[in-house]
């Protein structure tokens, strides 16, 4: 019911100042002006006196961690998403960006919040045209082969592929290197919910950002540029200046500048990748990424600035919101540090042996698998996992040793999705 009221509120606000949204054709031959300025302007939904840079827009539509009831059918979920206006589609993206702002800002090297909003509007325009004022977030591609079979099968504003979700086809390359954000299971109810789809799309970009920095040795704007390339192709090695897919991220950057510079972050106006009008062409320049700025992307540990409650003075903090799906790392001292005196009692889930089950345990499990030379049992880091920690970490109940599923089980336990961590 909360979401329905949000839709009605937005409709009333927009109706007070503009006419109904025009029907926009999918034909790429429509006029440039129609594509550049499709939709109508209307008043922002958030309190415009807010300091957006420090506070974000404040989730004025009261979006939850889901956009739809957890017990809704796929058809009902899609019907709710379908009715969203372009403006609501934008605010649904901002809600997830705001909840993970420090993480996203650090990983992509962008300290200005509205530029990040614009970037994801550019991505949403490239992938789904922000619903075109006709279909909201209810946009699906590459589903013809069947459920979960095609790695390009995608849904939502950002067209988040099935590969982003936990438990998808094991033949797909895992995207399990973003422990700061919860990874939802691959189910129809999760896949087709637009808020979850946004969450997982952002997580997918950060998955490629980590690879760009740690494996490809990239820096500066090339991290976000090639993370976007990875989002599109599955590969984030350095894009050339010409050739296949080279213009994908650059086109997103040009459209992002349209939203940012033309003042269309908060209304129903959208553009499209094939728009050739002056409003877009002026941003298709050789130095288009100069707009992004020169703050360096970083894999630095993240301390989310949310309401927190401390479990102990040496463990990770966790959010007090009972419905949140957000799992965020605090600092390197709280996410991967084992106690100096290792406990010998088995506490399933307590990978760092500090006597508590916290986000730090999920992070250490992930670190021990992703970088065993540093965080494995024989690793070089002082905060490496120990023999007792490995025993504690095997907590998913799958009887398959320590895997990413154990880290996921810890996250689910922290979010109260499951009530206990079973021993194997």
PDB file of N, CA, C and O in Angstrom, residues 162-216:
ATOM      1  N   UNK A 162      20.600 -11.457 -15.073  1.00  0.00           N
ATOM      2  CA  UNK A 162      20.475 -12.526 -14.070  1.00  0.00           C
ATOM      3  C   UNK A 162      21.812 -12.838 -13.418  1.00  0.00           C
ATOM      4  O   UNK A 162      21.863 -13.326 -12.290  1.00  0.00           O
ATOM      5  N   UNK A 163      22.906 -12.552 -14.123  1.00  0.00           N
ATOM      6  CA  UNK A 163      24.236 -12.869 -13.595  1.00  0.00           C
ATOM      7  C   UNK A 163      24.568 -12.100 -12.317  1.00  0.00           C
ATOM      8  O   UNK A 163      25.465 -12.494 -11.576  1.00  0.00           O
ATOM      9  N   UNK A 164      23.849 -11.016 -12.048  1.00  0.00           N
ATOM     10  CA  UNK A 164      24.128 -10.221 -10.849  1.00  0.00           C
ATOM     11  C   UNK A 164      23.655 -10.908  -9.577  1.00  0.00           C
ATOM     12  O   UNK A 164      24.144 -10.605  -8.487  1.00  0.00           O
ATOM     13  N   UNK A 165      22.722 -11.841  -9.705  1.00  0.00           N
ATOM     14  CA  UNK A 165      22.058 -12.413  -8.543  1.00  0.00           C
ATOM     15  C   UNK A 165      22.792 -13.650  -8.021  1.00  0.00           C
ATOM     16  O   UNK A 165      23.422 -14.393  -8.775  1.00  0.00           O
ATOM     17  N   UNK A 166      22.652 -13.869  -6.721  1.00  0.00           N
ATOM     18  CA  UNK A 166      23.205 -15.071  -6.109  1.00  0.00           C
ATOM     19  C   UNK A 166      22.360 -16.275  -6.508  1.00  0.00           C
ATOM     20  O   UNK A 166      21.145 -16.190  -6.615  1.00  0.00           O
ATOM     21  N   UNK A 167      23.019 -17.405  -6.741  1.00  0.00           N
ATOM     22  CA  UNK A 167      22.290 -18.620  -7.055  1.00  0.00           C
ATOM     23  C   UNK A 167      21.813 -18.711  -8.485  1.00  0.00           C
ATOM     24  O   UNK A 167      20.961 -19.542  -8.792  1.00  0.00           O
ATOM     25  N   UNK A 168      22.356 -17.871  -9.383  1.00  0.00           N
ATOM     26  CA  UNK A 168      21.997 -17.992 -10.797  1.00  0.00           C
ATOM     27  C   UNK A 168      22.773 -19.177 -11.382  1.00  0.00           C
ATOM     28  O   UNK A 168      23.484 -19.888 -10.671  1.00  0.00           O
ATOM     29  N   UNK A 169      22.653 -19.384 -12.665  1.00  0.00           N
ATOM     30  CA  UNK A 169      23.310 -20.505 -13.324  1.00  0.00           C
ATOM     31  C   UNK A 169      24.801 -20.532 -12.955  1.00  0.00           C
ATOM     32  O   UNK A 169      25.514 -19.555 -13.186  1.00  0.00           O
ATOM     33  N   UNK A 170      25.279 -21.640 -12.380  1.00  0.00           N
ATOM     34  CA  UNK A 170      26.699 -21.667 -11.944  1.00  0.00           C
ATOM     35  C   UNK A 170      27.693 -21.564 -13.084  1.00  0.00           C
ATOM     36  O   UNK A 170      28.882 -21.336 -12.830  1.00  0.00           O
ATOM     37  N   UNK A 171      27.222 -21.716 -14.337  1.00  0.00           N
ATOM     38  CA  UNK A 171      28.148 -21.552 -15.464  1.00  0.00           C
ATOM     39  C   UNK A 171      28.505 -20.086 -15.672  1.00  0.00           C
ATOM     40  O   UNK A 171      29.502 -19.775 -16.314  1.00  0.00           O
ATOM     41  N   UNK A 172      27.690 -19.175 -15.150  1.00  0.00           N
ATOM     42  CA  UNK A 172      27.978 -17.759 -15.290  1.00  0.00           C
ATOM     43  C   UNK A 172      29.106 -17.365 -14.331  1.00  0.00           C
ATOM     44  O   UNK A 172      29.243 -17.933 -13.254  1.00  0.00           O
ATOM     45  N   UNK A 173      29.895 -16.396 -14.725  1.00  0.00           N
ATOM     46  CA  UNK A 173      30.969 -15.924 -13.852  1.00  0.00           C
ATOM     47  C   UNK A 173      30.374 -15.281 -12.595  1.00  0.00           C
ATOM     48  O   UNK A 173      29.457 -14.450 -12.697  1.00  0.00           O
ATOM     49  N   UNK A 174      30.853 -15.656 -11.415  1.00  0.00           N
ATOM     50  CA  UNK A 174      30.274 -15.108 -10.172  1.00  0.00           C
ATOM     51  C   UNK A 174      30.562 -13.621 -10.014  1.00  0.00           C
ATOM     52  O   UNK A 174      31.613 -13.137 -10.440  1.00  0.00           O
ATOM     53  N   UNK A 175      29.609 -12.917  -9.433  1.00  0.00           N
ATOM     54  CA  UNK A 175      29.771 -11.489  -9.145  1.00  0.00           C
ATOM     55  C   UNK A 175      29.664 -11.304  -7.632  1.00  0.00           C
ATOM     56  O   UNK A 175      28.771 -10.642  -7.117  1.00  0.00           O
ATOM     57  N   UNK A 176      30.601 -11.907  -6.934  1.00  0.00           N
ATOM     58  CA  UNK A 176      30.534 -11.987  -5.478  1.00  0.00           C
ATOM     59  C   UNK A 176      31.613 -11.163  -4.782  1.00  0.00           C
ATOM     60  O   UNK A 176      32.013 -11.469  -3.667  1.00  0.00           O
ATOM     61  N   UNK A 177      32.080 -10.117  -5.453  1.00  0.00           N
ATOM     62  CA  UNK A 177      33.188  -9.331  -4.914  1.00  0.00           C
ATOM     63  C   UNK A 177      32.741  -7.970  -4.364  1.00  0.00           C
ATOM     64  O   UNK A 177      33.541  -7.043  -4.287  1.00  0.00           O
ATOM     65  N   UNK A 178      31.473  -7.844  -4.005  1.00  0.00           N
ATOM     66  CA  UNK A 178      30.967  -6.589  -3.435  1.00  0.00           C
ATOM     67  C   UNK A 178      30.282  -6.916  -2.101  1.00  0.00           C
ATOM     68  O   UNK A 178      29.056  -6.845  -1.970  1.00  0.00           O
ATOM     69  N   UNK A 179      31.054  -7.287  -1.088  1.00  0.00           N
ATOM     70  CA  UNK A 179      30.441  -7.710   0.185  1.00  0.00           C
ATOM     71  C   UNK A 179      29.715  -6.584   0.901  1.00  0.00           C
ATOM     72  O   UNK A 179      28.912  -6.835   1.803  1.00  0.00           O
ATOM     73  N   UNK A 180      29.988  -5.329   0.522  1.00  0.00           N
ATOM     74  CA  UNK A 180      29.336  -4.202   1.188  1.00  0.00           C
ATOM     75  C   UNK A 180      27.855  -4.088   0.831  1.00  0.00           C
ATOM     76  O   UNK A 180      27.106  -3.390   1.514  1.00  0.00           O
ATOM     77  N   UNK A 181      27.433  -4.726  -0.243  1.00  0.00           N
ATOM     78  CA  UNK A 181      26.027  -4.685  -0.658  1.00  0.00           C
ATOM     79  C   UNK A 181      25.449  -6.085  -0.663  1.00  0.00           C
ATOM     80  O   UNK A 181      26.069  -7.024  -1.167  1.00  0.00           O
ATOM     81  N   UNK A 182      24.252  -6.221  -0.126  1.00  0.00           N
ATOM     82  CA  UNK A 182      23.587  -7.512  -0.075  1.00  0.00           C
ATOM     83  C   UNK A 182      23.352  -8.033  -1.489  1.00  0.00           C
ATOM     84  O   UNK A 182      22.986  -7.276  -2.392  1.00  0.00           O
ATOM     85  N   UNK A 183      23.580  -9.330  -1.694  1.00  0.00           N
ATOM     86  CA  UNK A 183      23.339  -9.956  -2.987  1.00  0.00           C
ATOM     87  C   UNK A 183      22.074 -10.813  -2.899  1.00  0.00           C
ATOM     88  O   UNK A 183      22.040 -11.840  -2.225  1.00  0.00           O
ATOM     89  N   UNK A 184      21.038 -10.382  -3.576  1.00  0.00           N
ATOM     90  CA  UNK A 184      19.759 -11.082  -3.524  1.00  0.00           C
ATOM     91  C   UNK A 184      19.828 -12.397  -4.293  1.00  0.00           C
ATOM     92  O   UNK A 184      20.532 -12.525  -5.295  1.00  0.00           O
ATOM     93  N   UNK A 185      19.043 -13.374  -3.828  1.00  0.00           N
ATOM     94  CA  UNK A 185      18.934 -14.648  -4.521  1.00  0.00           C
ATOM     95  C   UNK A 185      18.198 -14.468  -5.839  1.00  0.00           C
ATOM     96  O   UNK A 185      17.336 -13.590  -5.987  1.00  0.00           O
ATOM     97  N   UNK A 186      18.505 -15.343  -6.783  1.00  0.00           N
ATOM     98  CA  UNK A 186      17.870 -15.298  -8.091  1.00  0.00           C
ATOM     99  C   UNK A 186      16.510 -15.988  -8.024  1.00  0.00           C
ATOM    100  O   UNK A 186      16.397 -17.202  -8.173  1.00  0.00           O
ATOM    101  N   UNK A 187      15.496 -15.196  -7.775  1.00  0.00           N
ATOM    102  CA  UNK A 187      14.118 -15.663  -7.789  1.00  0.00           C
ATOM    103  C   UNK A 187      13.301 -14.676  -8.621  1.00  0.00           C
ATOM    104  O   UNK A 187      13.710 -13.528  -8.817  1.00  0.00           O
ATOM    105  N   UNK A 188      12.151 -15.097  -9.091  1.00  0.00           N
ATOM    106  CA  UNK A 188      11.328 -14.191  -9.892  1.00  0.00           C
ATOM    107  C   UNK A 188      10.892 -12.983  -9.085  1.00  0.00           C
ATOM    108  O   UNK A 188      10.854 -11.863  -9.597  1.00  0.00           O
ATOM    109  N   UNK A 189      10.572 -13.186  -7.814  1.00  0.00           N
ATOM    110  CA  UNK A 189      10.105 -12.069  -6.992  1.00  0.00           C
ATOM    111  C   UNK A 189      11.200 -11.028  -6.809  1.00  0.00           C
ATOM    112  O   UNK A 189      10.923  -9.832  -6.706  1.00  0.00           O
ATOM    113  N   UNK A 190      12.451 -11.457  -6.744  1.00  0.00           N
ATOM    114  CA  UNK A 190      13.564 -10.516  -6.635  1.00  0.00           C
ATOM    115  C   UNK A 190      13.928  -9.921  -7.988  1.00  0.00           C
ATOM    116  O   UNK A 190      14.153  -8.714  -8.119  1.00  0.00           O
ATOM    117  N   UNK A 191      13.994 -10.763  -8.990  1.00  0.00           N
ATOM    118  CA  UNK A 191      14.439 -10.328 -10.311  1.00  0.00           C
ATOM    119  C   UNK A 191      13.527  -9.246 -10.886  1.00  0.00           C
ATOM    120  O   UNK A 191      14.000  -8.283 -11.487  1.00  0.00           O
ATOM    121  N   UNK A 192      12.210  -9.384 -10.672  1.00  0.00           N
ATOM    122  CA  UNK A 192      11.263  -8.460 -11.283  1.00  0.00           C
ATOM    123  C   UNK A 192      10.883  -7.280 -10.394  1.00  0.00           C
ATOM    124  O   UNK A 192      10.082  -6.444 -10.805  1.00  0.00           O
ATOM    125  N   UNK A 193      11.425  -7.181  -9.205  1.00  0.00           N
ATOM    126  CA  UNK A 193      11.138  -6.014  -8.369  1.00  0.00           C
ATOM    127  C   UNK A 193      12.093  -4.888  -8.754  1.00  0.00           C
ATOM    128  O   UNK A 193      13.307  -5.068  -8.743  1.00  0.00           O
ATOM    129  N   UNK A 194      11.568  -3.709  -9.073  1.00  0.00           N
ATOM    130  CA  UNK A 194      12.421  -2.667  -9.656  1.00  0.00           C
ATOM    131  C   UNK A 194      13.416  -2.088  -8.662  1.00  0.00           C
ATOM    132  O   UNK A 194      14.515  -1.699  -9.055  1.00  0.00           O
ATOM    133  N   UNK A 195      13.076  -2.014  -7.385  1.00  0.00           N
ATOM    134  CA  UNK A 195      14.032  -1.509  -6.397  1.00  0.00           C
ATOM    135  C   UNK A 195      15.181  -2.495  -6.232  1.00  0.00           C
ATOM    136  O   UNK A 195      16.366  -2.116  -6.206  1.00  0.00           O
ATOM    137  N   UNK A 196      14.855  -3.781  -6.126  1.00  0.00           N
ATOM    138  CA  UNK A 196      15.904  -4.796  -6.021  1.00  0.00           C
ATOM    139  C   UNK A 196      16.744  -4.814  -7.294  1.00  0.00           C
ATOM    140  O   UNK A 196      17.973  -4.940  -7.247  1.00  0.00           O
ATOM    141  N   UNK A 197      16.090  -4.671  -8.451  1.00  0.00           N
ATOM    142  CA  UNK A 197      16.823  -4.637  -9.707  1.00  0.00           C
ATOM    143  C   UNK A 197      17.797  -3.465  -9.744  1.00  0.00           C
ATOM    144  O   UNK A 197      18.949  -3.606 -10.192  1.00  0.00           O
ATOM    145  N   UNK A 198      17.374  -2.292  -9.261  1.00  0.00           N
ATOM    146  CA  UNK A 198      18.289  -1.147  -9.184  1.00  0.00           C
ATOM    147  C   UNK A 198      19.455  -1.436  -8.265  1.00  0.00           C
ATOM    148  O   UNK A 198      20.615  -1.132  -8.569  1.00  0.00           O
ATOM    149  N   UNK A 199      19.132  -2.000  -7.099  1.00  0.00           N
ATOM    150  CA  UNK A 199      20.163  -2.352  -6.118  1.00  0.00           C
ATOM    151  C   UNK A 199      21.206  -3.277  -6.756  1.00  0.00           C
ATOM    152  O   UNK A 199      22.421  -3.043  -6.645  1.00  0.00           O
ATOM    153  N   UNK A 200      20.733  -4.296  -7.444  1.00  0.00           N
ATOM    154  CA  UNK A 200      21.652  -5.260  -8.029  1.00  0.00           C
ATOM    155  C   UNK A 200      22.385  -4.685  -9.242  1.00  0.00           C
ATOM    156  O   UNK A 200      23.521  -5.076  -9.522  1.00  0.00           O
ATOM    157  N   UNK A 201      21.755  -3.757  -9.960  1.00  0.00           N
ATOM    158  CA  UNK A 201      22.447  -3.110 -11.066  1.00  0.00           C
ATOM    159  C   UNK A 201      23.603  -2.253 -10.586  1.00  0.00           C
ATOM    160  O   UNK A 201      24.685  -2.248 -11.181  1.00  0.00           O
ATOM    161  N   UNK A 202      23.382  -1.512  -9.504  1.00  0.00           N
ATOM    162  CA  UNK A 202      24.458  -0.722  -8.914  1.00  0.00           C
ATOM    163  C   UNK A 202      25.567  -1.638  -8.425  1.00  0.00           C
ATOM    164  O   UNK A 202      26.759  -1.388  -8.639  1.00  0.00           O
ATOM    165  N   UNK A 203      25.165  -2.717  -7.767  1.00  0.00           N
ATOM    166  CA  UNK A 203      26.144  -3.688  -7.270  1.00  0.00           C
ATOM    167  C   UNK A 203      26.961  -4.263  -8.431  1.00  0.00           C
ATOM    168  O   UNK A 203      28.166  -4.501  -8.301  1.00  0.00           O
ATOM    169  N   UNK A 204      26.313  -4.481  -9.561  1.00  0.00           N
ATOM    170  CA  UNK A 204      26.992  -5.038 -10.727  1.00  0.00           C
ATOM    171  C   UNK A 204      28.055  -4.073 -11.253  1.00  0.00           C
ATOM    172  O   UNK A 204      29.160  -4.492 -11.612  1.00  0.00           O
ATOM    173  N   UNK A 205      27.736  -2.790 -11.294  1.00  0.00           N
ATOM    174  CA  UNK A 205      28.728  -1.788 -11.703  1.00  0.00           C
ATOM    175  C   UNK A 205      29.935  -1.831 -10.762  1.00  0.00           C
ATOM    176  O   UNK A 205      31.098  -1.780 -11.205  1.00  0.00           O
ATOM    177  N   UNK A 206      29.684  -1.938  -9.464  1.00  0.00           N
ATOM    178  CA  UNK A 206      30.779  -1.963  -8.495  1.00  0.00           C
ATOM    179  C   UNK A 206      31.589  -3.251  -8.610  1.00  0.00           C
ATOM    180  O   UNK A 206      32.793  -3.261  -8.315  1.00  0.00           O
ATOM    181  N   UNK A 207      30.935  -4.323  -9.004  1.00  0.00           N
ATOM    182  CA  UNK A 207      31.650  -5.580  -9.275  1.00  0.00           C
ATOM    183  C   UNK A 207      32.722  -5.350 -10.334  1.00  0.00           C
ATOM    184  O   UNK A 207      33.880  -5.764 -10.173  1.00  0.00           O
ATOM    185  N   UNK A 208      32.352  -4.677 -11.406  1.00  0.00           N
ATOM    186  CA  UNK A 208      33.327  -4.414 -12.475  1.00  0.00           C
ATOM    187  C   UNK A 208      34.339  -3.346 -12.064  1.00  0.00           C
ATOM    188  O   UNK A 208      35.493  -3.394 -12.497  1.00  0.00           O
ATOM    189  N   UNK A 209      33.930  -2.409 -11.218  1.00  0.00           N
ATOM    190  CA  UNK A 209      34.880  -1.389 -10.752  1.00  0.00           C
ATOM    191  C   UNK A 209      36.027  -2.030  -9.989  1.00  0.00           C
ATOM    192  O   UNK A 209      37.192  -1.632 -10.140  1.00  0.00           O
ATOM    193  N   UNK A 210      35.708  -3.011  -9.143  1.00  0.00           N
ATOM    194  CA  UNK A 210      36.767  -3.707  -8.392  1.00  0.00           C
ATOM    195  C   UNK A 210      37.732  -4.402  -9.333  1.00  0.00           C
ATOM    196  O   UNK A 210      38.952  -4.359  -9.150  1.00  0.00           O
ATOM    197  N   UNK A 211      37.208  -5.049 -10.374  1.00  0.00           N
ATOM    198  CA  UNK A 211      38.064  -5.730 -11.351  1.00  0.00           C
ATOM    199  C   UNK A 211      38.916  -4.710 -12.114  1.00  0.00           C
ATOM    200  O   UNK A 211      40.112  -4.931 -12.341  1.00  0.00           O
ATOM    201  N   UNK A 212      38.298  -3.597 -12.499  1.00  0.00           N
ATOM    202  CA  UNK A 212      39.043  -2.558 -13.212  1.00  0.00           C
ATOM    203  C   UNK A 212      40.242  -2.085 -12.409  1.00  0.00           C
ATOM    204  O   UNK A 212      41.344  -1.898 -12.956  1.00  0.00           O
ATOM    205  N   UNK A 213      40.044  -1.889 -11.104  1.00  0.00           N
ATOM    206  CA  UNK A 213      41.127  -1.384 -10.264  1.00  0.00           C
ATOM    207  C   UNK A 213      42.128  -2.468  -9.886  1.00  0.00           C
ATOM    208  O   UNK A 213      43.344  -2.292 -10.044  1.00  0.00           O
ATOM    209  N   UNK A 214      41.637  -3.589  -9.389  1.00  0.00           N
ATOM    210  CA  UNK A 214      42.532  -4.601  -8.820  1.00  0.00           C
ATOM    211  C   UNK A 214      43.132  -5.546  -9.846  1.00  0.00           C
ATOM    212  O   UNK A 214      44.237  -6.061  -9.630  1.00  0.00           O
ATOM    213  N   UNK A 215      42.434  -5.803 -10.938  1.00  0.00           N
ATOM    214  CA  UNK A 215      42.947  -6.749 -11.927  1.00  0.00           C
ATOM    215  C   UNK A 215      43.441  -6.065 -13.198  1.00  0.00           C
ATOM    216  O   UNK A 215      44.405  -6.516 -13.805  1.00  0.00           O
ATOM    217  N   UNK A 216      42.784  -4.988 -13.591  1.00  0.00           N
ATOM    218  CA  UNK A 216      43.157  -4.305 -14.832  1.00  0.00           C
ATOM    219  C   UNK A 216      44.062  -3.106 -14.608  1.00  0.00           C
ATOM    220  O   UNK A 216      44.578  -2.530 -15.563  1.00  0.00           O
TER     221      UNK A 216
END
